[in-house]
Amino acid sequence: MSSTTISEKTVDNLVSQNKSVETPRGVIFKLYSHTVMMIILPLTTYYYTSNYYFEGENKTTKAALAAAGIANVVVFSFIITAILEDYSSDTQQKRDKKE
Amino acid sequence: MATIACPVFAPFFGFGGVAAAMIISSIGAAYGTAKAGIGIAGAGTFRPELIMKSLLPVVMAGIIAVYGLVMAVLITGSMSPNSDYSLFTGFLHMGSGLGVGLSGLAAGYTIGIVGDACVRAHAQQTKLFVTMVLILIFAEVLGLYGLIVGLILNTKADNNCQLYN
């Protein structure tokens, strides 16, 4: 009898731990997508704006500044993704506790 | 054609600037990633749900390497074997490459140390996330200053070979 109650508690513990263990797959995908964007987007922005968008004598300077700006935009998107994931996991834990 | 203002060895300094921009900013980004990674591995063992937020110093260290890459691409784009290249432009490119590289080294060093300490502290006190973001932004802006100075220097390139005749 005591062994069955202990096994139920351990099963509950394992289920609640599993929810926090399953997140690394989504974490790795988000990190990987942000890394790829951080490599590809600045170079693409530099070549695109330097050849097609900016005109004049200092177009390479403005294109380099645009590439640096795009890299910072990727960083801000990573920060926002991390904060949103934290809020969604907080609300999910509150819903589980209420149930 | 080689004159006093455009000697044959002038591209040595230009390519030295390209190499300095990429190599030294990569050293800074590598130190930042490694030091912050130690803290993330330490904090992730007892708070695995905070791993995504803790990966922020690694992303910011990558931005430092992107600054060096952009400056290297920019300098390389203005060098070609068929056009004149003055010693003035060679020194200028070396200066802008060294500026981006060494300020990227400083920024990467800061991101590493701050990232390590703040990630470990964030695992114990969640309210430190905003503090960590602010300090990391100030650290990354150091590299951005180097990029801006390098870009301003780069606009002053002058390949007039008949300067001293």
Short mmCIF file of C-alpha atoms in Angstrom, two decimals:
data_model
loop_
_atom_site.label_atom_id
_atom_site.label_comp_id
_atom_site.label_asym_id
_atom_site.label_seq_id
_atom_site.Cartn_x
_atom_site.Cartn_y
_atom_site.Cartn_z
CA MET A 1 0.00 0.00 0.00
CA SER A 2 2.70 2.48 0.91
CA SER A 3 4.68 1.42 -2.16
CA THR A 4 1.76 2.35 -4.48
CA THR A 5 1.37 5.85 -2.94
CA ILE A 6 5.12 6.43 -3.22
CA SER A 7 5.08 5.32 -6.85
CA GLU A 8 2.18 7.72 -7.60
CA LYS A 9 4.12 10.58 -6.09
CA THR A 10 7.22 9.70 -8.08
CA VAL A 11 5.13 9.47 -11.25
CA ASP A 12 3.69 12.93 -10.58
CA ASN A 13 7.18 14.26 -9.98
CA LEU A 14 8.47 12.72 -13.18
CA VAL A 15 5.57 14.16 -15.20
CA SER A 16 6.14 17.66 -13.81
CA GLN A 17 9.89 17.36 -14.42
CA ASN A 18 9.29 16.14 -17.96
CA LYS A 19 7.55 19.39 -18.89
CA SER A 20 10.65 21.37 -18.00
CA VAL A 21 12.88 18.79 -19.77
CA GLU A 22 10.88 18.93 -23.02
CA THR A 23 11.52 22.64 -23.55
CA PRO A 24 15.19 22.23 -24.68
CA ARG A 25 14.03 21.11 -28.13
CA GLY A 26 12.21 24.42 -28.69
CA VAL A 27 15.10 26.26 -27.05
CA ILE A 28 17.65 24.74 -29.42
CA PHE A 29 15.49 25.56 -32.46
CA LYS A 30 15.06 29.19 -31.40
CA LEU A 31 18.76 29.61 -30.66
CA TYR A 32 19.76 27.96 -33.94
CA SER A 33 17.38 30.10 -35.98
CA HIS A 34 18.65 33.28 -34.33
CA THR A 35 22.28 32.28 -34.96
CA VAL A 36 21.60 31.58 -38.64
CA MET A 37 19.75 34.91 -38.97
CA MET A 38 22.66 36.69 -37.30
CA ILE A 39 25.07 35.28 -39.87
CA ILE A 40 22.96 35.69 -43.01
CA LEU A 41 20.95 38.88 -42.43
CA PRO A 42 23.79 41.42 -41.92
CA LEU A 43 25.74 40.25 -44.98
CA THR A 44 22.62 40.16 -47.13
CA THR A 45 21.59 43.62 -45.91
CA TYR A 46 25.06 44.99 -46.62
CA TYR A 47 25.20 43.72 -50.19
CA TYR A 48 21.59 44.57 -50.98
CA THR A 49 21.67 48.13 -49.65
CA SER A 50 25.15 48.79 -51.03
CA ASN A 51 24.23 47.80 -54.58
CA TYR A 52 20.54 48.58 -54.92
CA TYR A 53 19.35 50.88 -52.20
CA PHE A 54 21.87 53.57 -51.24
CA GLU A 55 23.30 55.99 -53.78
CA GLY A 56 26.18 58.41 -53.65
CA GLU A 57 29.72 58.49 -52.43
CA ASN A 58 29.29 57.09 -48.91
CA LYS A 59 26.95 54.27 -49.78
CA THR A 60 29.23 51.57 -48.35
CA THR A 61 29.31 53.37 -44.98
CA LYS A 62 25.53 53.57 -44.81
CA ALA A 63 25.29 49.94 -45.90
CA ALA A 64 27.67 48.89 -43.09
CA LEU A 65 25.61 50.85 -40.56
CA ALA A 66 22.46 49.13 -41.85
CA ALA A 67 24.14 45.74 -41.40
CA ALA A 68 25.10 46.61 -37.81
CA GLY A 69 21.53 47.76 -37.17
CA ILE A 70 20.09 44.51 -38.50
CA ALA A 71 22.43 42.52 -36.23
CA ASN A 72 21.13 44.48 -33.23
CA VAL A 73 17.55 43.82 -34.36
CA VAL A 74 18.30 40.08 -34.23
CA VAL A 75 19.56 40.51 -30.65
CA PHE A 76 16.38 42.36 -29.65
CA SER A 77 14.25 39.65 -31.22
CA PHE A 78 16.16 37.07 -29.16
CA ILE A 79 15.52 39.06 -25.95
CA ILE A 80 11.80 39.33 -26.75
CA THR A 81 11.62 35.60 -27.56
CA ALA A 82 13.25 34.72 -24.25
CA ILE A 83 10.92 36.99 -22.25
CA LEU A 84 7.80 35.66 -24.03
CA GLU A 85 8.85 32.08 -23.42
CA ASP A 86 9.33 32.86 -19.73
CA TYR A 87 5.82 34.41 -19.50
CA SER A 88 4.19 31.47 -21.31
CA SER A 89 5.85 28.90 -19.06
CA ASP A 90 4.84 30.94 -15.97
CA THR A 91 1.15 31.01 -17.00
CA GLN A 92 1.27 27.30 -17.83
CA GLN A 93 2.65 26.51 -14.37
CA LYS A 94 -0.11 28.59 -12.75
CA ARG A 95 -2.74 26.72 -14.78
CA ASP A 96 -1.24 23.38 -13.71
CA LYS A 97 -1.25 24.41 -10.06
CA LYS A 98 -4.91 25.46 -10.25
CA GLU A 99 -5.78 22.08 -11.76
CA MET B 1 52.62 52.39 -61.23
CA ALA B 2 54.73 52.98 -58.17
CA THR B 3 55.32 56.53 -56.96
CA ILE B 4 56.29 57.89 -53.60
CA ALA B 5 52.66 58.26 -52.53
CA CYS B 6 51.65 54.82 -53.88
CA PRO B 7 54.52 52.44 -53.08
CA VAL B 8 54.36 48.79 -53.92
CA PHE B 9 54.06 47.69 -50.31
CA ALA B 10 50.99 49.82 -49.52
CA PRO B 11 48.47 46.93 -49.76
CA PHE B 12 50.36 45.20 -46.93
CA PHE B 13 48.84 47.67 -44.47
CA GLY B 14 45.42 47.45 -46.06
CA PHE B 15 45.27 43.69 -45.85
CA GLY B 16 46.77 43.90 -42.37
CA GLY B 17 43.76 46.00 -41.43
CA VAL B 18 41.37 43.42 -42.88
CA ALA B 19 43.06 40.65 -40.93
CA ALA B 20 43.17 42.68 -37.72
CA ALA B 21 39.47 43.51 -37.93
CA MET B 22 38.42 39.90 -38.33
CA ILE B 23 40.98 38.17 -36.12
CA ILE B 24 41.00 40.43 -33.07
CA SER B 25 37.21 40.85 -32.90
CA SER B 26 36.92 37.07 -33.16
CA ILE B 27 39.27 36.72 -30.20
CA GLY B 28 37.00 39.01 -28.18
CA ALA B 29 33.86 37.16 -29.25
CA ALA B 30 35.47 33.80 -28.46
CA TYR B 31 36.45 34.88 -24.97
CA GLY B 32 32.95 36.24 -24.37
CA THR B 33 31.28 33.05 -25.57
CA ALA B 34 33.61 30.80 -23.57
CA LYS B 35 33.38 32.67 -20.29
CA ALA B 36 29.61 33.10 -20.52
CA GLY B 37 29.25 29.45 -21.53
CA ILE B 38 30.91 28.38 -18.30
CA GLY B 39 28.33 30.33 -16.32
CA ILE B 40 25.43 29.00 -18.41
CA ALA B 41 26.57 25.43 -17.91
CA GLY B 42 26.84 26.05 -14.19
CA ALA B 43 23.45 27.74 -13.88
CA GLY B 44 21.67 25.35 -16.22
CA THR B 45 22.29 22.34 -14.02
CA PHE B 46 19.91 23.51 -11.32
CA ARG B 47 17.59 25.84 -13.27
CA PRO B 48 17.13 24.34 -16.76
CA GLU B 49 14.05 26.44 -17.53
CA LEU B 50 16.21 29.60 -17.55
CA ILE B 51 18.56 28.37 -20.27
CA MET B 52 16.93 30.37 -23.07
CA LYS B 53 17.28 33.66 -21.20
CA SER B 54 20.79 32.75 -20.12
CA LEU B 55 21.94 32.37 -23.72
CA LEU B 56 21.81 36.12 -24.26
CA PRO B 57 25.54 36.80 -23.59
CA VAL B 58 26.45 34.24 -26.25
CA VAL B 59 24.27 36.02 -28.83
CA MET B 60 25.76 39.39 -27.94
CA ALA B 61 29.29 38.03 -28.25
CA GLY B 62 28.37 36.88 -31.74
CA ILE B 63 27.38 40.45 -32.62
CA ILE B 64 30.94 41.57 -31.85
CA ALA B 65 32.29 39.14 -34.43
CA VAL B 66 29.69 40.42 -36.92
CA TYR B 67 31.07 43.95 -36.48
CA GLY B 68 34.56 42.71 -37.35
CA LEU B 69 33.17 40.80 -40.33
CA VAL B 70 31.35 43.85 -41.68
CA MET B 71 34.47 46.01 -41.40
CA ALA B 72 36.62 43.34 -43.10
CA VAL B 73 34.13 43.04 -45.97
CA LEU B 74 33.99 46.82 -46.28
CA ILE B 75 37.77 47.25 -46.48
CA THR B 76 38.18 44.35 -48.91
CA GLY B 77 35.56 45.81 -51.21
CA SER B 78 37.63 48.92 -51.81
CA MET B 79 40.87 47.12 -52.70
CA SER B 80 41.63 45.73 -56.14
CA PRO B 81 44.85 44.90 -57.98
CA ASN B 82 43.97 47.07 -60.97
CA SER B 83 43.45 50.41 -59.23
CA ASP B 84 45.84 52.76 -57.46
CA TYR B 85 46.33 52.27 -53.76
CA SER B 86 48.13 54.96 -51.81
CA LEU B 87 50.05 54.53 -48.58
CA PHE B 88 47.62 56.99 -46.98
CA THR B 89 44.74 54.63 -47.73
CA GLY B 90 46.80 51.69 -46.52
CA PHE B 91 47.43 53.27 -43.12
CA LEU B 92 43.80 54.36 -42.97
CA HIS B 93 42.52 50.85 -43.53
CA MET B 94 44.96 49.48 -40.98
CA GLY B 95 43.76 52.05 -38.45
CA SER B 96 40.10 51.28 -38.97
CA GLY B 97 40.72 47.52 -38.83
CA LEU B 98 42.70 47.81 -35.61
CA GLY B 99 40.06 50.14 -34.15
CA VAL B 100 37.23 47.71 -34.75
CA GLY B 101 39.31 44.71 -33.70
CA LEU B 102 40.65 45.99 -30.40
CA SER B 103 37.43 47.63 -29.28
CA GLY B 104 35.67 44.37 -30.18
CA LEU B 105 38.23 42.60 -28.00
CA ALA B 106 37.35 44.92 -25.11
CA ALA B 107 33.63 44.46 -25.63
CA GLY B 108 33.92 40.66 -25.87
CA TYR B 109 36.00 40.56 -22.68
CA THR B 110 33.33 42.56 -20.85
CA ILE B 111 30.48 40.44 -22.20
CA GLY B 112 32.25 37.30 -21.03
CA ILE B 113 32.87 38.38 -17.47
CA VAL B 114 29.51 40.10 -17.00
CA GLY B 115 27.65 37.26 -18.70
CA ASP B 116 29.26 34.65 -16.47
CA ALA B 117 28.47 36.47 -13.21
CA CYS B 118 25.00 37.68 -14.19
CA VAL B 119 23.84 34.31 -15.50
CA ARG B 120 24.82 32.60 -12.28
CA ALA B 121 23.11 35.32 -10.23
CA HIS B 122 20.02 35.29 -12.48
CA ALA B 123 19.51 31.61 -11.66
CA GLN B 124 19.06 32.58 -8.02
CA GLN B 125 17.22 35.91 -8.48
CA THR B 126 15.04 36.23 -11.56
CA LYS B 127 14.71 39.99 -11.34
CA LEU B 128 18.33 40.35 -12.44
CA PHE B 129 17.43 39.72 -16.07
CA VAL B 130 16.77 43.37 -16.89
CA THR B 131 20.03 44.36 -15.16
CA MET B 132 21.90 41.78 -17.21
CA VAL B 133 20.38 43.07 -20.46
CA LEU B 134 21.31 46.67 -19.63
CA ILE B 135 24.92 45.87 -18.71
CA LEU B 136 25.35 43.70 -21.81
CA ILE B 137 23.97 46.43 -24.06
CA PHE B 138 26.47 48.92 -22.63
CA ALA B 139 29.25 46.39 -23.19
CA GLU B 140 28.23 45.76 -26.80
CA VAL B 141 28.05 49.45 -27.56
CA LEU B 142 31.83 49.63 -26.96
CA GLY B 143 32.29 47.47 -30.04
CA LEU B 144 29.80 49.61 -31.93
CA TYR B 145 31.85 52.74 -31.18
CA GLY B 146 34.88 51.05 -32.73
CA LEU B 147 32.84 50.18 -35.81
CA ILE B 148 31.59 53.76 -36.16
CA VAL B 149 35.12 55.21 -35.88
CA GLY B 150 36.33 52.68 -38.42
CA LEU B 151 33.52 53.62 -40.81
CA ILE B 152 34.21 57.34 -40.46
CA LEU B 153 37.92 56.71 -41.11
CA ASN B 154 37.07 54.61 -44.13
CA THR B 155 35.28 57.47 -45.88
CA LYS B 156 38.50 59.49 -46.01
CA ALA B 157 40.26 57.15 -48.43
CA ASP B 158 42.26 59.01 -51.05
CA ASN B 159 44.07 57.12 -53.80
CA ASN B 160 45.73 60.06 -55.55
CA CYS B 161 49.18 58.82 -56.56
CA GLN B 162 50.50 62.17 -57.87
CA LEU B 163 50.55 63.80 -54.48
CA TYR B 164 54.24 64.56 -54.00
CA ASN B 165 55.31 65.25 -57.62
#
